[in-house]
Coordinates of C-alpha atoms in Angstrom, one line a residue:
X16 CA 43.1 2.5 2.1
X17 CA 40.3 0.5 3.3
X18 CA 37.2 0.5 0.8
X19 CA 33.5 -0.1 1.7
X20 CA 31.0 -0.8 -0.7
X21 CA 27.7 0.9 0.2
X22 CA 24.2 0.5 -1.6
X23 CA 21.7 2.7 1.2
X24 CA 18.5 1.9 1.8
X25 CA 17.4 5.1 -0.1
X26 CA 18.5 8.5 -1.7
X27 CA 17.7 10.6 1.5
X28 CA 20.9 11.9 3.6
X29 CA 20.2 10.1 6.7
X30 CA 21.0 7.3 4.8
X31 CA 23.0 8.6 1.5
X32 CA 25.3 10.9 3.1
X33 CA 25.3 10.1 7.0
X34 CA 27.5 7.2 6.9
X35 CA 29.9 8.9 4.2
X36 CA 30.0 12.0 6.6
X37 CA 31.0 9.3 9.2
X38 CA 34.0 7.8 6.7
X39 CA 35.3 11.5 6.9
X40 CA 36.1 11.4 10.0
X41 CA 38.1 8.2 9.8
X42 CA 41.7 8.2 8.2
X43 CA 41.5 5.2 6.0
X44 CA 38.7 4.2 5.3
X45 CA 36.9 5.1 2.2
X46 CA 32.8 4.7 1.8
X47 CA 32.5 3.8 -2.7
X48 CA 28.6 4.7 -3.1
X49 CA 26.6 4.9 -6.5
X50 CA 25.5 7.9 -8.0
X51 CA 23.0 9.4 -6.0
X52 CA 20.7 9.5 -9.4
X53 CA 20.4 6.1 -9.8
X54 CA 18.8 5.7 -6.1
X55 CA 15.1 6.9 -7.2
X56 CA 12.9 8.8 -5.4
X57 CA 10.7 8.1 -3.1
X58 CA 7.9 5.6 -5.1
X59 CA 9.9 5.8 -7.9
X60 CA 12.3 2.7 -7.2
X61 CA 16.2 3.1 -7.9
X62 CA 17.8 1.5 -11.1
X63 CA 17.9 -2.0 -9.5
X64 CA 20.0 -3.4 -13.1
X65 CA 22.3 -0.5 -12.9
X66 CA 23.0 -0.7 -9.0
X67 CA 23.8 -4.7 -9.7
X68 CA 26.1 -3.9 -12.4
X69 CA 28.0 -1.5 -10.5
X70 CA 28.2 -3.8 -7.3
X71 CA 30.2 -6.3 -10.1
X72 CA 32.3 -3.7 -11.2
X73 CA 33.6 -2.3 -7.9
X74 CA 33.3 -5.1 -5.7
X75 CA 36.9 -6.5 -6.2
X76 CA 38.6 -3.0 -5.0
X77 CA 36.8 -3.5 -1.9
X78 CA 37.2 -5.6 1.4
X79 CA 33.7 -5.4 2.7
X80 CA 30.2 -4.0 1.6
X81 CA 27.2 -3.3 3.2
X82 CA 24.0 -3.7 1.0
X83 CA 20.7 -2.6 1.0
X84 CA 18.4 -5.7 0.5
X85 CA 15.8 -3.5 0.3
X86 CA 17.1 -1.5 -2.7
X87 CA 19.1 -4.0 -4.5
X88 CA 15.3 -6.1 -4.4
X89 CA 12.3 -3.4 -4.6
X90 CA 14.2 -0.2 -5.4
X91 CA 14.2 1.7 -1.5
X92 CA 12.3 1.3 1.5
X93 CA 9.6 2.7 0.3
X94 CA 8.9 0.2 -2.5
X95 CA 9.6 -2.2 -0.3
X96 CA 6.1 -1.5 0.9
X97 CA 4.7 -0.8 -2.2
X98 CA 6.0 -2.9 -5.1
X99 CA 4.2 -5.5 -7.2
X100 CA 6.9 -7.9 -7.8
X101 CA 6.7 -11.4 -7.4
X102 CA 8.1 -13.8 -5.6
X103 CA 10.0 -15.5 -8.3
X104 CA 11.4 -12.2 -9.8
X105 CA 12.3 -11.3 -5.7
X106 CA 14.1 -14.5 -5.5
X107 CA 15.7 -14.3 -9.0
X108 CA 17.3 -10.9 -8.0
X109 CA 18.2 -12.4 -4.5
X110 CA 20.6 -15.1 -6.3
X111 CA 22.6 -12.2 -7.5
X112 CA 23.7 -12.1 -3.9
X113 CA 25.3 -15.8 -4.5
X114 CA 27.2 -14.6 -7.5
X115 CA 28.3 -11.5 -6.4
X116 CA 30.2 -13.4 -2.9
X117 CA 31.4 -16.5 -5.5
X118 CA 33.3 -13.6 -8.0
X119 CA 34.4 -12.2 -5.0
X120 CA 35.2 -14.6 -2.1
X121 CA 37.4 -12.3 0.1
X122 CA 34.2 -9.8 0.1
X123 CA 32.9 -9.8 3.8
X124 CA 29.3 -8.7 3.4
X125 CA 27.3 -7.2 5.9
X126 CA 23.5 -7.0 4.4
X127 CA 20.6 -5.4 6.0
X128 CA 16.6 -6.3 5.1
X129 CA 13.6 -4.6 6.8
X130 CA 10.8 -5.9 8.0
X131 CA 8.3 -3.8 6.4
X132 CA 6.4 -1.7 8.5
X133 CA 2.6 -0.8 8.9
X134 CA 1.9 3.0 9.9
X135 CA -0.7 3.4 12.3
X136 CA -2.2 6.7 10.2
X137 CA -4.0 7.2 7.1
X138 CA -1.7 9.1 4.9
X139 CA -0.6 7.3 1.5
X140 CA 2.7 9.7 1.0
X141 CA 5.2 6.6 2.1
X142 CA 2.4 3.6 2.0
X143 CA 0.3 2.4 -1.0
X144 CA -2.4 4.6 -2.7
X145 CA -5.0 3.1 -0.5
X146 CA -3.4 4.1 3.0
X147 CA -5.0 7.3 2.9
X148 CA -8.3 5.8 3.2
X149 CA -7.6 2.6 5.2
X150 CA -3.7 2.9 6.7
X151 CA -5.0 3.2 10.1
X152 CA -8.0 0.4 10.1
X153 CA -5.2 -2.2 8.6
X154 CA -2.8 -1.3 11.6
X155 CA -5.3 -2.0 14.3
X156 CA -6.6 -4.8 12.3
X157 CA -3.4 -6.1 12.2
X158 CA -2.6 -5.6 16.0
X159 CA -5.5 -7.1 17.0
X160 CA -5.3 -10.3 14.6
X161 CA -2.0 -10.9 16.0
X162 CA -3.3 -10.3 19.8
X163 CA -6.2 -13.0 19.2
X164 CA -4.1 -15.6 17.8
X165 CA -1.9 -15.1 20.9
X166 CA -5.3 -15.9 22.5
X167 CA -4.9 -12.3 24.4
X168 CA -7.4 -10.5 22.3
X169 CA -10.8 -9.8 25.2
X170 CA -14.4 -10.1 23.6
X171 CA -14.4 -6.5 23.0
X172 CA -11.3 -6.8 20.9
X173 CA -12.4 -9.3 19.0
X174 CA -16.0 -7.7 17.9
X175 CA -13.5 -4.6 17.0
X176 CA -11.2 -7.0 14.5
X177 CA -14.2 -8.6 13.2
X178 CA -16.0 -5.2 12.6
X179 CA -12.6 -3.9 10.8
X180 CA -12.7 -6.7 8.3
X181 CA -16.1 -6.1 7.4
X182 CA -14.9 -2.1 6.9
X183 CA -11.5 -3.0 4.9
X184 CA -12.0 -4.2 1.0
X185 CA -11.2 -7.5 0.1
X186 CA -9.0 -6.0 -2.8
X187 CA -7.2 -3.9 -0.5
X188 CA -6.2 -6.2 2.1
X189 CA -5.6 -9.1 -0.5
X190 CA -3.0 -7.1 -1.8
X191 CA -1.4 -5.8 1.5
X192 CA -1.1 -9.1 2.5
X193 CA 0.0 -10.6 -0.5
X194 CA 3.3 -8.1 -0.9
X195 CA 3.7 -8.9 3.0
X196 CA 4.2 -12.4 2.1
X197 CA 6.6 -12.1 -0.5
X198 CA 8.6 -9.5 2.3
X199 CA 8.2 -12.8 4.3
X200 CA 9.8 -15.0 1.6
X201 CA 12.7 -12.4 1.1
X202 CA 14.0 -11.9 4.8
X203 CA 13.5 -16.0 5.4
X204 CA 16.0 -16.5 2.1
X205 CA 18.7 -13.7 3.5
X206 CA 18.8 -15.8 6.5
X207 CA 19.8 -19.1 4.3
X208 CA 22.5 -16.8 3.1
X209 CA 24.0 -15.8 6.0
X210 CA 23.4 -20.3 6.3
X211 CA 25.5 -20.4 3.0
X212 CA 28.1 -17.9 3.9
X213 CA 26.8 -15.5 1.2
X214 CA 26.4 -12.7 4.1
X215 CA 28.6 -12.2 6.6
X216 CA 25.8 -11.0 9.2
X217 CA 22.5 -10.0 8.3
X218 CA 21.0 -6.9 10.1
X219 CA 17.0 -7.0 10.5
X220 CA 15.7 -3.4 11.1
X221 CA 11.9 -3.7 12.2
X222 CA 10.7 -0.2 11.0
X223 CA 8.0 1.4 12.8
X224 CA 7.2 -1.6 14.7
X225 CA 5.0 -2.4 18.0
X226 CA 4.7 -5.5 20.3
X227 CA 1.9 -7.0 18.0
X228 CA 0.5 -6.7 14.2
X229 CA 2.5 -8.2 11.1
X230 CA 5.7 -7.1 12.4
X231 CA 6.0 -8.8 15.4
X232 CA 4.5 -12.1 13.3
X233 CA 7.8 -11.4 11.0
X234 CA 10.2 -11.4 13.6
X235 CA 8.5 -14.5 15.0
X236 CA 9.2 -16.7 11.5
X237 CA 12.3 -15.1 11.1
X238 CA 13.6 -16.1 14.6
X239 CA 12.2 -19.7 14.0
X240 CA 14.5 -20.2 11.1
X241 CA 17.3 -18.3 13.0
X242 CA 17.1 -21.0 15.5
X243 CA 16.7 -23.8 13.1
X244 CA 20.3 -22.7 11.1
X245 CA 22.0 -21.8 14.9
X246 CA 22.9 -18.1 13.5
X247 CA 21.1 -16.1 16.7
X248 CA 24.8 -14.7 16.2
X249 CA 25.0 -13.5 12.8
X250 CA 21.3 -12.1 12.0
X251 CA 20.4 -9.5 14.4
X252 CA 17.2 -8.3 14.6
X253 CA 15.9 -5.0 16.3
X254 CA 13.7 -2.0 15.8
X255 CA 15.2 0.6 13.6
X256 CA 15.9 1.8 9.3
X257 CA 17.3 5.2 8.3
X258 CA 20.2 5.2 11.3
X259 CA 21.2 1.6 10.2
X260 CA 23.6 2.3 7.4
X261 CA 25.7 4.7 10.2
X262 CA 25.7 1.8 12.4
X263 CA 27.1 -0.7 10.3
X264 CA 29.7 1.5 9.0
X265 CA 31.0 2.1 12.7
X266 CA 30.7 -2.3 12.6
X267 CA 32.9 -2.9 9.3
X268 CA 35.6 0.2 11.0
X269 CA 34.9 -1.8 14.3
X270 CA 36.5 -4.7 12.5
X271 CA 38.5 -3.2 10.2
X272 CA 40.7 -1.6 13.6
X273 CA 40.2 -4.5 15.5
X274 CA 38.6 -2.4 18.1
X275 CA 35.7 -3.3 20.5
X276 CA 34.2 0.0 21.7
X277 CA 33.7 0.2 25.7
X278 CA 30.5 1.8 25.9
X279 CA 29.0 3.6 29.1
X280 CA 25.1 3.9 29.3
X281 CA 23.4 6.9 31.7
X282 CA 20.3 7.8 31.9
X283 CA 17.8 10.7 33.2
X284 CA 15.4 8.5 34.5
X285 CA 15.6 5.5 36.7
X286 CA 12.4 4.3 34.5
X287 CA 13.6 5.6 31.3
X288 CA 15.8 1.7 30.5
X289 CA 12.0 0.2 30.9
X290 CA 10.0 2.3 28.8
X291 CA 9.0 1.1 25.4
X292 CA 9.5 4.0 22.9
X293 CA 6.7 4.9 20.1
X294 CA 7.1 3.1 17.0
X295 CA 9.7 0.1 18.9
X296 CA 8.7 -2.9 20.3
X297 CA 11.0 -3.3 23.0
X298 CA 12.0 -1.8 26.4
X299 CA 14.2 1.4 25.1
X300 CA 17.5 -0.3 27.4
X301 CA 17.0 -3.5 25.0
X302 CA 17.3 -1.9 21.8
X303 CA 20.1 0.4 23.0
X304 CA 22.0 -2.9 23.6
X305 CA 21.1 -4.2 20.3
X306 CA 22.6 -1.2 18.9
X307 CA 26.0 -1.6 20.5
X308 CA 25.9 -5.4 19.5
X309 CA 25.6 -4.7 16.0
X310 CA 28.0 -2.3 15.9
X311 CA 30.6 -4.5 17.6
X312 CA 31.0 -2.7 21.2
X313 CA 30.2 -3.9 24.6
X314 CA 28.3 -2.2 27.4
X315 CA 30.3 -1.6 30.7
X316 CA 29.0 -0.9 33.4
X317 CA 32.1 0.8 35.2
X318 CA 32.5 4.6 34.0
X319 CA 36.2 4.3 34.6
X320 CA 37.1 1.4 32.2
X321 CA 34.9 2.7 29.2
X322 CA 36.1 4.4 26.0
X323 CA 33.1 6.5 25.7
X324 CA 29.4 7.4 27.3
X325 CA 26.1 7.2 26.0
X326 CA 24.0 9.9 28.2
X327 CA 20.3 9.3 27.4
X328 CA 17.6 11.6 27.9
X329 CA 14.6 9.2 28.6
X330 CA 11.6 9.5 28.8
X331 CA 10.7 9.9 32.7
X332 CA 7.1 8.0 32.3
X333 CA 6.1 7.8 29.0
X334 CA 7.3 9.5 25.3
X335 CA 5.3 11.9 23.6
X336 CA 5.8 13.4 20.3
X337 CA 8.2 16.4 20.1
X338 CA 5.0 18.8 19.0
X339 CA 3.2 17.5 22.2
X340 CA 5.6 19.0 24.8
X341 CA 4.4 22.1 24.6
X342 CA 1.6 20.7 27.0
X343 CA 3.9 17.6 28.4
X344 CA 2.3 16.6 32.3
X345 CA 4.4 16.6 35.3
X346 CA 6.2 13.1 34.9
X347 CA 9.1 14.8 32.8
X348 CA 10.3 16.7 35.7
X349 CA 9.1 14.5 38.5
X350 CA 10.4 11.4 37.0
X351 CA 14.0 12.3 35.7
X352 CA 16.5 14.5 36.7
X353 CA 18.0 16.9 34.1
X354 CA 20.2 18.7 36.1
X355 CA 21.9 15.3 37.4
X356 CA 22.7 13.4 34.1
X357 CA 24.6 16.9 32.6
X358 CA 26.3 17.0 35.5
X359 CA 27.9 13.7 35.3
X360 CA 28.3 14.2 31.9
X361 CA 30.7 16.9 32.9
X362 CA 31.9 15.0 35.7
X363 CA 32.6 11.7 33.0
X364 CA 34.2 14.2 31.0
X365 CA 36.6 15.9 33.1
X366 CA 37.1 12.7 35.0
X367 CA 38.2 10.4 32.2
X368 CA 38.8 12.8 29.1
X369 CA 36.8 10.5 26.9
X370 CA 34.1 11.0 24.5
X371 CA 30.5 11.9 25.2
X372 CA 27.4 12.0 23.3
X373 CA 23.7 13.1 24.5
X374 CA 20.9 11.2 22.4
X375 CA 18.1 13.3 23.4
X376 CA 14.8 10.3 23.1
X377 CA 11.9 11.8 25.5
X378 CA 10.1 12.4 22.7
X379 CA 9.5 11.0 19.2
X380 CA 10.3 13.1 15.9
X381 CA 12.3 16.0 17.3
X382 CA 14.1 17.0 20.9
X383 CA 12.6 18.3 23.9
X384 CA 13.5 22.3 24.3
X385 CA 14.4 22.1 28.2
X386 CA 17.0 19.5 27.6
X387 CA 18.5 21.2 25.2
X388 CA 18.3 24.8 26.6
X389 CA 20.5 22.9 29.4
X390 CA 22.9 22.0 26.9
X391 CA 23.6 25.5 26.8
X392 CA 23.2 26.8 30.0
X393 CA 25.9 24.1 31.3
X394 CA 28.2 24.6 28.6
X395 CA 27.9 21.3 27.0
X396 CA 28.2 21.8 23.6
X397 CA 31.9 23.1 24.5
X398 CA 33.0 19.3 25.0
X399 CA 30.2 17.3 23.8
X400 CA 31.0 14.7 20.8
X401 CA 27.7 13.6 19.1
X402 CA 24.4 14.7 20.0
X403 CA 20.7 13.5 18.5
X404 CA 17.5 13.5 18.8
X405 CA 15.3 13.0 15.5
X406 CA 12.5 10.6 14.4
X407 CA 12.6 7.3 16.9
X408 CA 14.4 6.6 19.2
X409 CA 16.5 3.7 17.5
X410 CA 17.3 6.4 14.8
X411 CA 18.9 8.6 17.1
X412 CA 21.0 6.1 19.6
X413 CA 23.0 4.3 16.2
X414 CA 24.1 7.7 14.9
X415 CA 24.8 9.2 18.1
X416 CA 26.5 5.4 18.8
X417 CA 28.3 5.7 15.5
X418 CA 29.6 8.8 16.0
X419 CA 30.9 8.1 18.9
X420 CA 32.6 5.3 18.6
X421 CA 34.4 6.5 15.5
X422 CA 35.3 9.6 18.0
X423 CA 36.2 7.3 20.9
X424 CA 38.7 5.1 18.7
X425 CA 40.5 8.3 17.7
X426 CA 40.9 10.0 21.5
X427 CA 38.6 12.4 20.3
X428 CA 40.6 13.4 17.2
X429 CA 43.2 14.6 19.3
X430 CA 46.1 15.6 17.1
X431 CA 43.5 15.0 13.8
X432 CA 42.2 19.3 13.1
X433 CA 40.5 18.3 10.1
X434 CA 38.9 15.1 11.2
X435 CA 37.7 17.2 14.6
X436 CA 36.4 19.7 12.1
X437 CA 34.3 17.1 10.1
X438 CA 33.1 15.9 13.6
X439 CA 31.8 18.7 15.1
X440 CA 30.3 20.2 12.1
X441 CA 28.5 16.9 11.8
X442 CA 27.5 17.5 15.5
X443 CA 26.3 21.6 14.2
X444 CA 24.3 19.9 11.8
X445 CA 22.4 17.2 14.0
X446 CA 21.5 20.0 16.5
X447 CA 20.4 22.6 13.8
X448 CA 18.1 19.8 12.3
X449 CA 16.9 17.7 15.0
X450 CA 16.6 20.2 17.4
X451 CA 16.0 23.7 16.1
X452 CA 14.5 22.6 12.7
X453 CA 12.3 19.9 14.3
X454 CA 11.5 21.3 17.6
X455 CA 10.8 25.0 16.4
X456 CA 10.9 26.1 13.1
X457 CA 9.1 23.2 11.7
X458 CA 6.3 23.3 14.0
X459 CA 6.0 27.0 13.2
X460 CA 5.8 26.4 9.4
X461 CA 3.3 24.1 10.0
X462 CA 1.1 26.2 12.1
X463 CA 1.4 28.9 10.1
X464 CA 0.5 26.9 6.6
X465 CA -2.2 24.4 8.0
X466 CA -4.7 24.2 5.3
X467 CA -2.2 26.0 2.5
X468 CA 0.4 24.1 2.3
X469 CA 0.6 20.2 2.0
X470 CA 3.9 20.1 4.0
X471 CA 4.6 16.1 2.0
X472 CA 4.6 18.2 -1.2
X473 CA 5.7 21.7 -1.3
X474 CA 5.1 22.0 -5.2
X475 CA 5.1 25.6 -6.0
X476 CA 5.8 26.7 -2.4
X477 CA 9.4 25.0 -2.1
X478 CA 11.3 28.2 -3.2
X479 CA 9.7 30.4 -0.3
X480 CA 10.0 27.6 2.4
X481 CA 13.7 27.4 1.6
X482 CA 14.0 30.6 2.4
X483 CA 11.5 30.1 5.3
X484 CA 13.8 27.4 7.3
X485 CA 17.0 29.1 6.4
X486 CA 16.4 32.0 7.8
X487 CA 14.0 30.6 11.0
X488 CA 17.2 28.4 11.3
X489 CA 19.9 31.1 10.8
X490 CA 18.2 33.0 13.0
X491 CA 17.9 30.5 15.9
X492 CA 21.3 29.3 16.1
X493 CA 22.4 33.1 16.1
X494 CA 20.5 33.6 19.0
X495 CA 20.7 30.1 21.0
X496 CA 24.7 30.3 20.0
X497 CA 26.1 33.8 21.1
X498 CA 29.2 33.1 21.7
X499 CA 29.1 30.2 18.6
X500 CA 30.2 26.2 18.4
X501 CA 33.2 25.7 20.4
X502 CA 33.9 30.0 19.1
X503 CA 33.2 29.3 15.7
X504 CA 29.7 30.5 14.0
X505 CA 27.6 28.0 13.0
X506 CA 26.2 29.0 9.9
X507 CA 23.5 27.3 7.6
X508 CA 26.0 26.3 4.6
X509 CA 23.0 23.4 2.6
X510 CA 19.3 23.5 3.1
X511 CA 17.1 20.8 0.6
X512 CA 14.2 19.2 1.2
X513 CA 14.1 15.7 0.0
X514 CA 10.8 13.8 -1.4
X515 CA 9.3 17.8 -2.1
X516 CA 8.4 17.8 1.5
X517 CA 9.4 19.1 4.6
X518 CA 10.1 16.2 6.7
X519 CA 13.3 14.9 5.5
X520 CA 15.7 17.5 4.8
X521 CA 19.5 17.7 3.5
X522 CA 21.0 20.4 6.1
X523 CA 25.0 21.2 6.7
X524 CA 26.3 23.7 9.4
X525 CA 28.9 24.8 8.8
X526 CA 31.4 26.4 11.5
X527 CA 33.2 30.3 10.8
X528 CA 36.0 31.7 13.1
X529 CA 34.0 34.8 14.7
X530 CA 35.1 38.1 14.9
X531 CA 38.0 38.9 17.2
X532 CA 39.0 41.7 19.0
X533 CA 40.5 43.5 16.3
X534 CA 37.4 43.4 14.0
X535 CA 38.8 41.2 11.5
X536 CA 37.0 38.2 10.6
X537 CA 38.9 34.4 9.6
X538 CA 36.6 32.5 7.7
X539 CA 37.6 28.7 7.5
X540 CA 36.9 26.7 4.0
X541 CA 35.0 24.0 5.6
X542 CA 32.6 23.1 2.8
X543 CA 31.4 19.2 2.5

């Protein structure tokens, strides 16, 4: 048995539970994670001496680990942006990562190390205290200081930067930039350790980025000393966060096999490989192909000597936000073709009998109804491997990716029931909560509470909208699913929300043998 050391980048299940879910459906290879309790909780950082010690103690049963920089430094991703340490304390914890590889030389570690983001909004739920006030005048501030020392900024932008520093406090921005700094200082030292063969590769996950602000000023210094050592190779740096654990699991069972995953790109749109997504900084084709580098595969461009396809719904124009598609212009049926990319999927399917997944990215935080409502009316949830479509786009392709390749490796778990089982309950759950949660019932909720409930802490309300999602969920995969998941039942089997609010939830679907013709009813034990 193969064992992976795994500290996530916080306690939440896309990043907790994803890539263990994904170890299930492998035969040996085991994920070792730390109690769940000692991750924190949103601001409230994880047990960073308690995380270390464990890392000592288990690290010699294991052949590879993949750490959190993030958590093992400021606690999770969110105190990455919020935390008060200094440098030297940073620094301090970061020699840990020395010791830890000379104790254990045979350890092949594969670390990963945001660059922080700055949300464009004013909400201080996952920011410091003062974004509430100023989140969204720091942003453009930001944006617009990187664009004039470009020397791209016009007149009018820079009488708009100028008036923004006159509107943010001294205080305020002294200490955003300040903990940026130290961020800096951190992601510049993990690249001398990938220099001193302390990391085996270094993964660089810019989180809610865009092609200018602080970001993009990162990604500059860190590609500066990524030249200067001659690593472009081992540090790897594109948009993305919570889907980045998945995807370096698939890596380390990449290596681990010896396998170099074939991968077949299609998408809706002839535009849809140019358009930048929200929150990325790239062309969505670019960071697609930085997600099958870092997890080890290749990207062919001949259907017929793949292992596997990636069919991507893109955005025919421009991406909106899941909520807005209610109202979405013409572009998304002028401008891709639906109809056309599920019927090659069929076609690929049939064809070459290898795996398929649908990552569903038109729009941001959720999946667009009419793509999905095709899934059905073609049938393609009967053969489908992995679908997604939540948060970014980046989120989505590297689990869809990561499930896939795990699925391709296997032939599709042919022979393997209770690995299949794993898999496509995995693929119950991803549709449940990215597309019927996100898409429907959450939008519902939130129409229906506007002004009653703060939906980023449920407080006294988080009994009643339990029992609000369940049964808006239940209810919709009853209907949408008639004849069930490949003729089992999905049913709602684990419903939490995590941080006490409604945007990040801990769902499993389970799947039930439906009643046959002679009334009786097989129920399988598929708990997780």
């Amino acid at each position: 048995m193969n064992r992976i050391l795994y500290v996530p980048l916080d306690e939440r299940a896309c990043n907790y539970e994803f890539p263990a879910l994904l170890a299930g459906m492998t035969e040996d290879v085991a994920l070792v994670e730390p109690p769940v309790g000692w991750m924190g909780f949103k601001k409230k950082p994880a047990d960073i001496d308690a995380l270390w010690a464990w890392l000592f103690e288990n690290a010699g049963q294991c052949s590879h680990a993949i750490l959190s920089v993030d958590t093992l430094v400021y606690g999770n991703i969110i105190n990455s942006r919020t935390h008060h340490r200094p440098l030297e304390a940073c620094m301090e914890t970061l020699s840990r990562f020395t010791e830890l590889k000379r104790k254990n030389p045979e350890l092949s570690i594969h670390a990963f190390n945001l660059v922080a983001r700055v949300a464009a909004y004013d909400s201080d739920a996952e920011d410091p205290d003062y974004w509430a006030s100023y989140g969204r005048k720091i942003w453009r501030y930001a944006c617009l200081t990187d664009k004039a020392e470009r020397g791209e900024a016009d007149e009018a932008e820079r009488g708009e930067c100028a008036a923004l520093r006159r509107e943010i406090p001294d205080g305020v921005l002294a200490d955003f930039l300040a903990r940026r700094a130290v961020d800096r200082a951190v992601n510049l030292a993990c690249v001398d350790l990938v220099r001193d063969g302390v990391f085996d590769v270094l993964t660089v996950p810019k989180d809610d980025t865009a092609e200018y602000g602080y970001a993009a000023l990162d990604q500059m210094a860190i590609a500066k000393r990524v030249r200067e050592l001659r690593l472009p190779d081992r540090v790897l740096v594109y948009p993305g966060a919570d889907e980045v654990g998945s995807v370096l699991f698939a890596r380390v069972f990449n290596q681990i096999k010896n396998y170099r995953p074939r991968i077949y790109i299609r998408y809706s749109s002839v535009y849809g490989p140019f358009i930048v997504p929200r929150y990325e900084d790239r062309p969505l084709q670019e960071g697609i192909k930085a997600q099958i580098t870092s997890l080890g595969g290749v990207v062919l461009d001949a259907p017929g000597d793949s292992d596997c396809m990636l069919a991507v719904n893109s955005p025919g124009k421009h991406m909106i936000e899941s909520v807005e598609q209610y109202t979405k212009d013409l572009t998304f049926s002028t401008h891709l073709n639906l109809n056309e990319l599920f019927r090659y999927m069929r076609y690929y399917h049939e064809e070459y009998g290898r795996p398929v997944g649908l990552a569903e990215v038109s729009v941001a935080n959720g999946c667009e109804n009419d793509c999905m409502e095709l899934g059905l009316l073609t049938g393609t949830y009967d053969y489908l491997t992995a679908v997604g479509g939540w948060n970014t786009a980046q989120n989505t392709i590297g689990v869809v990716l990561a499930q896939l390749v795990i699925a391709s490796y296997y032939n599709g778990f042919c022979g393997r029931p209770e690995q299949l089982r794993r898999s496509e309950e995995f693929m119950a759950s991803r549709l449940a909560s990215d597309w019927l949660y996100q898409s429907n019932v959450l939008h519902r909720y939130l129409a229906e509470t506007a002004g009653t409930v703060d939906p980023y802490a449920l407080g006294r309300h988080y009994r009643d909208a339990v029992e609000y999602f369940r049964h808006g969920l239940q209810a919709l995969l009853d209907e949408k699913f008639t004849a069930g998941i490949r003729g089992r039942r999905p049913i709602v089997d684990t419903l939490q929300f995590q941080w006490d609010g409604i945007f990040y939830i801990r769902l499993h679907v389970r799947l039930e043998e439906v009643l046959r013709a002679e009334g009786t009813k097989e129920k399988t034990d598929t708990g997780e």
